[in-house]
Amino acid sequence: MSTLTNRLRPTDRIVILTGAGISKESGLDTFRCAGGIWSQVDLEDVATPEGFARDPDLVHRFYNDRRRGLLDPAIQPNAAHRALAELERRWPGEVLLVTQNIDDLHERGGSAAPLHMHGELRKAFCMHCRAVTDCHGDLSVHDLCLTCGRKGGLRPDVVWFGEMPYQMERIQRALEECDLFVSVGTSGHVYPAAGFVAEARSAGAYTVELNLEPSEGASYFHSSIHGPATQVVPAFVRDMLTLV
Ligand code: APR
């Protein structure tokens, strides 16, 4: 950590990327850990446009269950979500939080404007008029779009495999300009997010991985701190804020 704090200045720009691991200790499953979501359901069936075209009811059930899960009082933001929100608030330089997660735990943990590159469970997208609207209940093929009034066009506003993640140009610019890139709780398995560390590093950023175990992209990071996010993230943020 001393290498990092010796080289950072409080005006430095930070990009943080999070994945499912940051929400694990809040009670939400990851995708590829033992017993994870992709061991329970075939991603081809529920996380591709082809799967949705084949069986929209199945896809709606999958995301309706996960959306309802967010309403469970037991599912709360954890110390890692809150620590990143504190870093956003107190770090003088720019901080961009990019999350692959479609849950709302960063917002509920105090983050002002996380960039959901894979979309959000609590938003719906109309394939007829392309409107994005809040969605707090179940979705079905029978629902009418509140914007265009047409039926049968609503889908979860979630980016599926084979689709372009949101705000990639803004993310690329931030990676080119940042001084520090921090990855939290992601396996480094899915692109383009998995390539962010190499892009940031080649642009001159110092790169740090905070994860339960080495990810697939571990070799790209200047340093890694392994352990549960609720322990390593608050400790990391505390060290960073000694510079402020
Ligand atoms: N603390 C920190 N890291 C953890 C914890 C924890 N308590 N528990 C698990 N992890 C780590 C795992 O070691 C793993 O590296 O979190 C990572 C989770 O990896 P994945 O399940 O692959 O989730 P993620 O990297 O977010 O997946 C990326 O893949 O399926 C798509 O769209 C989906 O956004 C998702 C993307």
mmCIF file of C-alpha atoms and ligand atoms in Angstrom:
data_model
loop_
_atom_site.group_PDB
_atom_site.id
_atom_site.type_symbol
_atom_site.label_atom_id
_atom_site.label_comp_id
_atom_site.label_asym_id
_atom_site.label_seq_id
_atom_site.Cartn_x
_atom_site.Cartn_y
_atom_site.Cartn_z
ATOM 1 C CA MET A 1 0.000 0.000 0.000
ATOM 2 C CA SER A 2 2.931 2.322 0.742
ATOM 3 C CA THR A 3 3.985 2.135 -2.951
ATOM 4 C CA LEU A 4 0.547 3.378 -3.871
ATOM 5 C CA THR A 5 0.182 6.097 -1.254
ATOM 6 C CA ASN A 6 3.745 7.284 -1.986
ATOM 7 C CA ARG A 7 2.859 7.926 -5.624
ATOM 8 C CA LEU A 8 -0.696 9.253 -5.385
ATOM 9 C CA ARG A 9 -1.767 12.897 -5.092
ATOM 10 C CA PRO A 10 -5.219 13.897 -3.804
ATOM 11 C CA THR A 11 -6.004 15.511 -7.151
ATOM 12 C CA ASP A 12 -5.462 12.233 -8.967
ATOM 13 C CA ARG A 13 -8.337 10.716 -10.944
ATOM 14 C CA ILE A 14 -9.661 7.320 -9.929
ATOM 15 C CA VAL A 15 -11.711 4.761 -11.878
ATOM 16 C CA ILE A 16 -13.241 1.967 -9.825
ATOM 17 C CA LEU A 17 -14.737 -1.151 -11.436
ATOM 18 C CA THR A 18 -16.914 -3.439 -9.344
ATOM 19 C CA GLY A 19 -18.380 -6.863 -9.949
ATOM 20 C CA ALA A 20 -20.659 -9.337 -8.224
ATOM 21 C CA GLY A 21 -18.095 -10.057 -5.501
ATOM 22 C CA ILE A 22 -18.747 -6.710 -3.824
ATOM 23 C CA SER A 23 -22.392 -7.694 -3.301
ATOM 24 C CA LYS A 24 -21.692 -11.270 -2.177
ATOM 25 C CA GLU A 25 -21.528 -10.428 1.541
ATOM 26 C CA SER A 26 -24.810 -8.564 1.170
ATOM 27 C CA GLY A 27 -26.398 -11.901 0.280
ATOM 28 C CA LEU A 28 -26.484 -11.694 -3.530
ATOM 29 C CA ASP A 29 -25.019 -14.597 -5.530
ATOM 30 C CA THR A 30 -22.046 -14.126 -7.795
ATOM 31 C CA PHE A 31 -22.057 -15.730 -11.252
ATOM 32 C CA ARG A 32 -19.028 -18.021 -11.371
ATOM 33 C CA CYS A 33 -18.238 -18.919 -7.770
ATOM 34 C CA ALA A 34 -19.297 -22.386 -6.610
ATOM 35 C CA GLY A 35 -23.108 -22.510 -6.654
ATOM 36 C CA GLY A 36 -23.219 -19.193 -8.504
ATOM 37 C CA ILE A 37 -25.985 -18.010 -10.805
ATOM 38 C CA TRP A 38 -24.549 -19.621 -13.945
ATOM 39 C CA SER A 39 -24.475 -22.975 -12.194
ATOM 40 C CA GLN A 40 -28.218 -22.600 -11.492
ATOM 41 C CA VAL A 41 -29.430 -21.443 -14.916
ATOM 42 C CA ASP A 42 -28.016 -21.496 -18.460
ATOM 43 C CA LEU A 43 -26.888 -17.979 -19.380
ATOM 44 C CA GLU A 44 -27.808 -18.720 -23.018
ATOM 45 C CA ASP A 45 -31.429 -18.997 -21.895
ATOM 46 C CA VAL A 46 -31.663 -15.875 -19.718
ATOM 47 C CA ALA A 47 -28.831 -13.508 -20.649
ATOM 48 C CA THR A 48 -28.890 -13.378 -24.450
ATOM 49 C CA PRO A 49 -31.257 -11.699 -26.942
ATOM 50 C CA GLU A 50 -31.756 -15.117 -28.547
ATOM 51 C CA GLY A 51 -32.853 -16.589 -25.221
ATOM 52 C CA PHE A 52 -35.350 -13.773 -24.748
ATOM 53 C CA ALA A 53 -36.747 -14.225 -28.250
ATOM 54 C CA ARG A 54 -37.050 -17.976 -27.638
ATOM 55 C CA ASP A 55 -38.786 -17.780 -24.254
ATOM 56 C CA PRO A 56 -39.507 -14.255 -22.925
ATOM 57 C CA ASP A 57 -41.596 -15.610 -20.044
ATOM 58 C CA LEU A 58 -38.614 -17.606 -18.736
ATOM 59 C CA VAL A 59 -36.373 -14.535 -18.946
ATOM 60 C CA HIS A 60 -38.941 -12.311 -17.245
ATOM 61 C CA ARG A 61 -39.287 -14.888 -14.425
ATOM 62 C CA PHE A 62 -35.501 -14.965 -13.957
ATOM 63 C CA TYR A 63 -35.165 -11.196 -13.641
ATOM 64 C CA ASN A 64 -38.462 -10.782 -11.709
ATOM 65 C CA ASP A 65 -37.092 -13.191 -9.058
ATOM 66 C CA ARG A 66 -33.804 -11.256 -8.830
ATOM 67 C CA ARG A 67 -35.642 -7.883 -8.741
ATOM 68 C CA ARG A 68 -37.915 -9.133 -5.934
ATOM 69 C CA GLY A 69 -34.785 -10.355 -4.133
ATOM 70 C CA LEU A 70 -33.566 -6.747 -3.888
ATOM 71 C CA LEU A 71 -36.674 -5.938 -1.820
ATOM 72 C CA ASP A 72 -35.710 -8.521 0.813
ATOM 73 C CA PRO A 73 -34.855 -6.556 4.001
ATOM 74 C CA ALA A 74 -31.927 -8.949 4.509
ATOM 75 C CA ILE A 75 -30.295 -7.622 1.323
ATOM 76 C CA GLN A 76 -28.514 -4.436 2.346
ATOM 77 C CA PRO A 77 -25.426 -2.566 1.142
ATOM 78 C CA ASN A 78 -22.312 -3.677 3.014
ATOM 79 C CA ALA A 79 -19.176 -1.974 4.361
ATOM 80 C CA ALA A 80 -17.497 -2.198 0.956
ATOM 81 C CA HIS A 81 -20.305 -0.310 -0.806
ATOM 82 C CA ARG A 82 -20.250 2.300 1.935
ATOM 83 C CA ALA A 83 -16.454 2.660 1.863
ATOM 84 C CA LEU A 84 -16.448 3.345 -1.891
ATOM 85 C CA ALA A 85 -19.202 5.928 -1.388
ATOM 86 C CA GLU A 86 -17.056 7.618 1.289
ATOM 87 C CA LEU A 87 -14.070 7.652 -1.064
ATOM 88 C CA GLU A 88 -16.256 9.268 -3.745
ATOM 89 C CA ARG A 89 -17.379 11.925 -1.246
ATOM 90 C CA ARG A 90 -14.015 12.733 0.342
ATOM 91 C CA TRP A 91 -11.448 12.255 -2.444
ATOM 92 C CA PRO A 92 -10.694 15.704 -3.991
ATOM 93 C CA GLY A 93 -9.932 14.304 -7.441
ATOM 94 C CA GLU A 94 -12.490 12.825 -9.848
ATOM 95 C CA VAL A 95 -13.809 9.376 -8.946
ATOM 96 C CA LEU A 96 -15.809 7.349 -11.496
ATOM 97 C CA LEU A 97 -17.506 4.237 -10.162
ATOM 98 C CA VAL A 98 -18.279 1.767 -12.956
ATOM 99 C CA THR A 99 -20.212 -1.318 -11.933
ATOM 100 C CA GLN A 100 -20.992 -4.503 -13.825
ATOM 101 C CA ASN A 101 -23.682 -5.160 -11.225
ATOM 102 C CA ILE A 102 -27.355 -4.637 -11.970
ATOM 103 C CA ASP A 103 -28.342 -4.424 -8.290
ATOM 104 C CA ASP A 104 -28.901 -1.083 -6.531
ATOM 105 C CA LEU A 105 -26.572 -1.612 -3.576
ATOM 106 C CA HIS A 106 -24.048 1.046 -4.618
ATOM 107 C CA GLU A 107 -26.824 3.676 -4.664
ATOM 108 C CA ARG A 108 -28.250 2.431 -1.361
ATOM 109 C CA GLY A 109 -24.718 2.427 0.062
ATOM 110 C CA GLY A 110 -24.382 6.143 -0.698
ATOM 111 C CA SER A 111 -22.774 6.304 -4.155
ATOM 112 C CA ALA A 112 -24.140 9.305 -6.029
ATOM 113 C CA ALA A 113 -24.073 8.095 -9.609
ATOM 114 C CA PRO A 114 -22.630 4.663 -10.263
ATOM 115 C CA LEU A 115 -22.295 3.929 -13.973
ATOM 116 C CA HIS A 116 -24.177 0.663 -14.574
ATOM 117 C CA MET A 117 -22.402 -0.586 -17.712
ATOM 118 C CA HIS A 118 -24.553 -3.770 -17.724
ATOM 119 C CA GLY A 119 -27.798 -1.942 -16.969
ATOM 120 C CA GLU A 120 -30.059 -2.157 -13.937
ATOM 121 C CA LEU A 121 -32.579 -4.661 -12.584
ATOM 122 C CA ARG A 122 -34.826 -1.806 -11.511
ATOM 123 C CA LYS A 123 -35.161 -0.348 -15.010
ATOM 124 C CA ALA A 124 -37.185 -1.553 -18.020
ATOM 125 C CA PHE A 125 -36.407 -0.984 -21.708
ATOM 126 C CA CYS A 126 -39.072 -0.782 -24.444
ATOM 127 C CA MET A 127 -37.984 -2.444 -27.680
ATOM 128 C CA HIS A 128 -40.644 -0.489 -29.566
ATOM 129 C CA CYS A 129 -39.739 3.098 -28.531
ATOM 130 C CA ARG A 130 -36.423 2.509 -26.715
ATOM 131 C CA ALA A 131 -37.640 4.324 -23.593
ATOM 132 C CA VAL A 132 -36.013 3.351 -20.290
ATOM 133 C CA THR A 133 -38.334 3.557 -17.287
ATOM 134 C CA ASP A 134 -38.125 2.673 -13.606
ATOM 135 C CA CYS A 135 -39.295 -0.839 -12.837
ATOM 136 C CA HIS A 136 -39.914 -1.887 -9.241
ATOM 137 C CA GLY A 137 -42.307 -4.778 -9.820
ATOM 138 C CA ASP A 138 -42.577 -7.765 -12.141
ATOM 139 C CA LEU A 139 -42.320 -7.430 -15.896
ATOM 140 C CA SER A 140 -44.203 -9.588 -18.421
ATOM 141 C CA VAL A 141 -44.909 -9.781 -22.118
ATOM 142 C CA HIS A 142 -48.413 -8.476 -21.357
ATOM 143 C CA ASP A 143 -47.241 -5.127 -19.983
ATOM 144 C CA LEU A 144 -47.837 -1.884 -21.841
ATOM 145 C CA CYS A 145 -44.999 0.583 -22.249
ATOM 146 C CA LEU A 146 -45.910 3.745 -20.278
ATOM 147 C CA THR A 147 -44.181 5.867 -22.904
ATOM 148 C CA CYS A 148 -45.483 4.564 -26.234
ATOM 149 C CA GLY A 149 -48.450 2.575 -24.940
ATOM 150 C CA ARG A 150 -47.586 -0.469 -26.970
ATOM 151 C CA LYS A 151 -47.664 -4.003 -25.568
ATOM 152 C CA GLY A 152 -45.135 -6.812 -25.578
ATOM 153 C CA GLY A 153 -42.007 -4.708 -26.036
ATOM 154 C CA LEU A 154 -40.758 -4.400 -22.463
ATOM 155 C CA ARG A 155 -37.570 -6.212 -21.342
ATOM 156 C CA PRO A 156 -35.280 -5.769 -18.351
ATOM 157 C CA ASP A 157 -32.867 -2.880 -18.994
ATOM 158 C CA VAL A 158 -29.978 -5.330 -18.638
ATOM 159 C CA VAL A 159 -27.130 -5.690 -21.156
ATOM 160 C CA TRP A 160 -27.006 -9.299 -22.365
ATOM 161 C CA PHE A 161 -24.111 -11.221 -23.877
ATOM 162 C CA GLY A 162 -23.500 -10.032 -27.411
ATOM 163 C CA GLU A 163 -24.876 -6.547 -26.667
ATOM 164 C CA MET A 164 -22.869 -3.352 -26.228
ATOM 165 C CA PRO A 165 -22.509 -2.230 -22.602
ATOM 166 C CA TYR A 166 -23.671 1.264 -21.695
ATOM 167 C CA GLN A 167 -21.523 4.440 -21.829
ATOM 168 C CA MET A 168 -18.435 2.736 -23.245
ATOM 169 C CA GLU A 169 -17.064 5.984 -24.750
ATOM 170 C CA ARG A 170 -17.227 7.709 -21.384
ATOM 171 C CA ILE A 171 -15.569 4.716 -19.716
ATOM 172 C CA GLN A 172 -12.777 4.579 -22.327
ATOM 173 C CA ARG A 173 -12.038 8.292 -21.856
ATOM 174 C CA ALA A 174 -11.910 7.854 -18.081
ATOM 175 C CA LEU A 175 -9.531 4.878 -18.406
ATOM 176 C CA GLU A 176 -7.210 6.896 -20.661
ATOM 177 C CA GLU A 177 -7.143 9.802 -18.200
ATOM 178 C CA CYS A 178 -7.105 8.095 -14.798
ATOM 179 C CA ASP A 179 -4.140 7.866 -12.434
ATOM 180 C CA LEU A 180 -5.501 4.957 -10.406
ATOM 181 C CA PHE A 181 -7.642 1.997 -11.500
ATOM 182 C CA VAL A 182 -9.179 -0.136 -8.757
ATOM 183 C CA SER A 183 -10.999 -3.403 -9.490
ATOM 184 C CA VAL A 184 -13.244 -4.858 -6.778
ATOM 185 C CA GLY A 185 -14.968 -8.256 -6.725
ATOM 186 C CA THR A 186 -14.810 -9.283 -10.365
ATOM 187 C CA SER A 187 -13.430 -12.432 -11.960
ATOM 188 C CA GLY A 188 -12.035 -10.641 -15.006
ATOM 189 C CA HIS A 189 -13.896 -13.157 -17.144
ATOM 190 C CA VAL A 190 -16.188 -10.948 -19.245
ATOM 191 C CA TYR A 191 -15.085 -8.317 -21.754
ATOM 192 C CA PRO A 192 -14.999 -5.398 -22.258
ATOM 193 C CA ALA A 193 -14.805 -4.902 -18.447
ATOM 194 C CA ALA A 194 -12.039 -7.508 -18.158
ATOM 195 C CA GLY A 195 -9.883 -5.424 -20.489
ATOM 196 C CA PHE A 196 -10.183 -2.188 -18.497
ATOM 197 C CA VAL A 197 -7.132 -2.898 -16.320
ATOM 198 C CA ALA A 198 -4.828 -3.320 -19.351
ATOM 199 C CA GLU A 199 -6.209 -0.131 -20.927
ATOM 200 C CA ALA A 200 -5.717 1.875 -17.741
ATOM 201 C CA ARG A 201 -2.238 0.453 -17.171
ATOM 202 C CA SER A 202 -1.114 1.178 -20.735
ATOM 203 C CA ALA A 203 -2.355 4.742 -20.279
ATOM 204 C CA GLY A 204 -0.114 5.128 -17.231
ATOM 205 C CA ALA A 205 -2.462 4.402 -14.324
ATOM 206 C CA TYR A 206 -1.467 2.473 -11.222
ATOM 207 C CA THR A 207 -3.707 -0.593 -11.030
ATOM 208 C CA VAL A 208 -4.929 -2.374 -7.902
ATOM 209 C CA GLU A 209 -7.091 -5.496 -7.530
ATOM 210 C CA LEU A 210 -9.202 -5.976 -4.407
ATOM 211 C CA ASN A 211 -10.703 -9.464 -4.657
ATOM 212 C CA LEU A 212 -11.316 -12.614 -2.656
ATOM 213 C CA GLU A 213 -8.722 -14.389 -4.793
ATOM 214 C CA PRO A 214 -6.590 -13.616 -7.855
ATOM 215 C CA SER A 215 -8.842 -12.931 -10.851
ATOM 216 C CA GLU A 216 -8.188 -14.060 -14.429
ATOM 217 C CA GLY A 217 -6.609 -10.658 -15.029
ATOM 218 C CA ALA A 218 -4.461 -10.655 -11.874
ATOM 219 C CA SER A 219 -1.189 -10.431 -13.808
ATOM 220 C CA TYR A 220 -2.187 -7.018 -15.208
ATOM 221 C CA PHE A 221 -2.374 -5.380 -11.788
ATOM 222 C CA HIS A 222 0.547 -3.568 -10.151
ATOM 223 C CA SER A 223 -0.727 -4.749 -6.779
ATOM 224 C CA SER A 224 -3.443 -6.981 -5.364
ATOM 225 C CA ILE A 225 -5.067 -7.213 -1.956
ATOM 226 C CA HIS A 226 -6.972 -10.451 -1.434
ATOM 227 C CA GLY A 227 -9.738 -10.989 1.061
ATOM 228 C CA PRO A 228 -13.469 -10.408 1.550
ATOM 229 C CA ALA A 229 -14.592 -7.045 0.150
ATOM 230 C CA THR A 230 -16.085 -5.936 3.494
ATOM 231 C CA GLN A 231 -12.571 -6.165 4.967
ATOM 232 C CA VAL A 232 -10.162 -5.180 2.189
ATOM 233 C CA VAL A 233 -12.181 -2.318 0.679
ATOM 234 C CA PRO A 234 -12.707 -0.267 3.875
ATOM 235 C CA ALA A 235 -9.034 -0.778 4.795
ATOM 236 C CA PHE A 236 -7.960 0.336 1.307
ATOM 237 C CA VAL A 237 -10.176 3.437 1.471
ATOM 238 C CA ARG A 238 -8.875 4.299 4.932
ATOM 239 C CA ASP A 239 -5.297 4.195 3.599
ATOM 240 C CA MET A 240 -6.239 6.312 0.584
ATOM 241 C CA LEU A 241 -7.919 8.942 2.741
ATOM 242 C CA THR A 242 -4.764 9.404 4.833
ATOM 243 C CA LEU A 243 -3.552 11.366 1.789
ATOM 244 C CA VAL A 244 -6.423 13.834 1.916
HETATM 245 N N1 APR B 1 -15.272 -10.286 -1.588
HETATM 246 C C1 APR B 1 -14.534 -9.986 -2.678
HETATM 247 N N2 APR B 1 -14.568 -10.705 -3.831
HETATM 248 C C2 APR B 1 -15.391 -11.767 -3.853
HETATM 249 C C3 APR B 1 -16.192 -12.144 -2.756
HETATM 250 C C4 APR B 1 -16.106 -11.350 -1.582
HETATM 251 N N3 APR B 1 -16.822 -11.636 -0.485
HETATM 252 N N4 APR B 1 -16.889 -13.260 -3.102
HETATM 253 C C5 APR B 1 -16.547 -13.556 -4.372
HETATM 254 N N5 APR B 1 -15.643 -12.673 -4.825
HETATM 255 C C6 APR B 1 -15.014 -12.614 -6.143
HETATM 256 C C7 APR B 1 -14.758 -13.955 -6.763
HETATM 257 O O1 APR B 1 -13.480 -14.441 -6.383
HETATM 258 C C8 APR B 1 -14.796 -13.617 -8.267
HETATM 259 O O2 APR B 1 -13.504 -13.237 -8.725
HETATM 260 O O3 APR B 1 -15.914 -11.949 -6.989
HETATM 261 C C9 APR B 1 -15.717 -12.399 -8.344
HETATM 262 C C10 APR B 1 -17.067 -12.700 -8.944
HETATM 263 O O4 APR B 1 -16.873 -13.116 -10.264
HETATM 264 P P1 APR B 1 -18.146 -13.406 -11.193
HETATM 265 O O5 APR B 1 -19.089 -14.281 -10.477
HETATM 266 O O6 APR B 1 -17.621 -13.822 -12.525
HETATM 267 O O7 APR B 1 -18.873 -11.978 -11.328
HETATM 268 P P2 APR B 1 -18.447 -10.760 -12.232
HETATM 269 O O8 APR B 1 -16.979 -10.703 -12.388
HETATM 270 O O9 APR B 1 -19.142 -9.574 -11.706
HETATM 271 O O10 APR B 1 -19.090 -11.148 -13.652
HETATM 272 C C11 APR B 1 -18.988 -10.197 -14.689
HETATM 273 O O11 APR B 1 -20.395 -11.561 -16.080
HETATM 274 O O12 APR B 1 -22.202 -12.927 -16.281
HETATM 275 C C12 APR B 1 -21.754 -11.656 -16.508
HETATM 276 O O13 APR B 1 -23.091 -9.728 -16.632
HETATM 277 C C13 APR B 1 -22.547 -10.647 -15.720
HETATM 278 O O14 APR B 1 -21.769 -8.578 -14.766
HETATM 279 C C14 APR B 1 -21.511 -9.972 -14.840
HETATM 280 C C15 APR B 1 -20.209 -10.259 -15.560
#
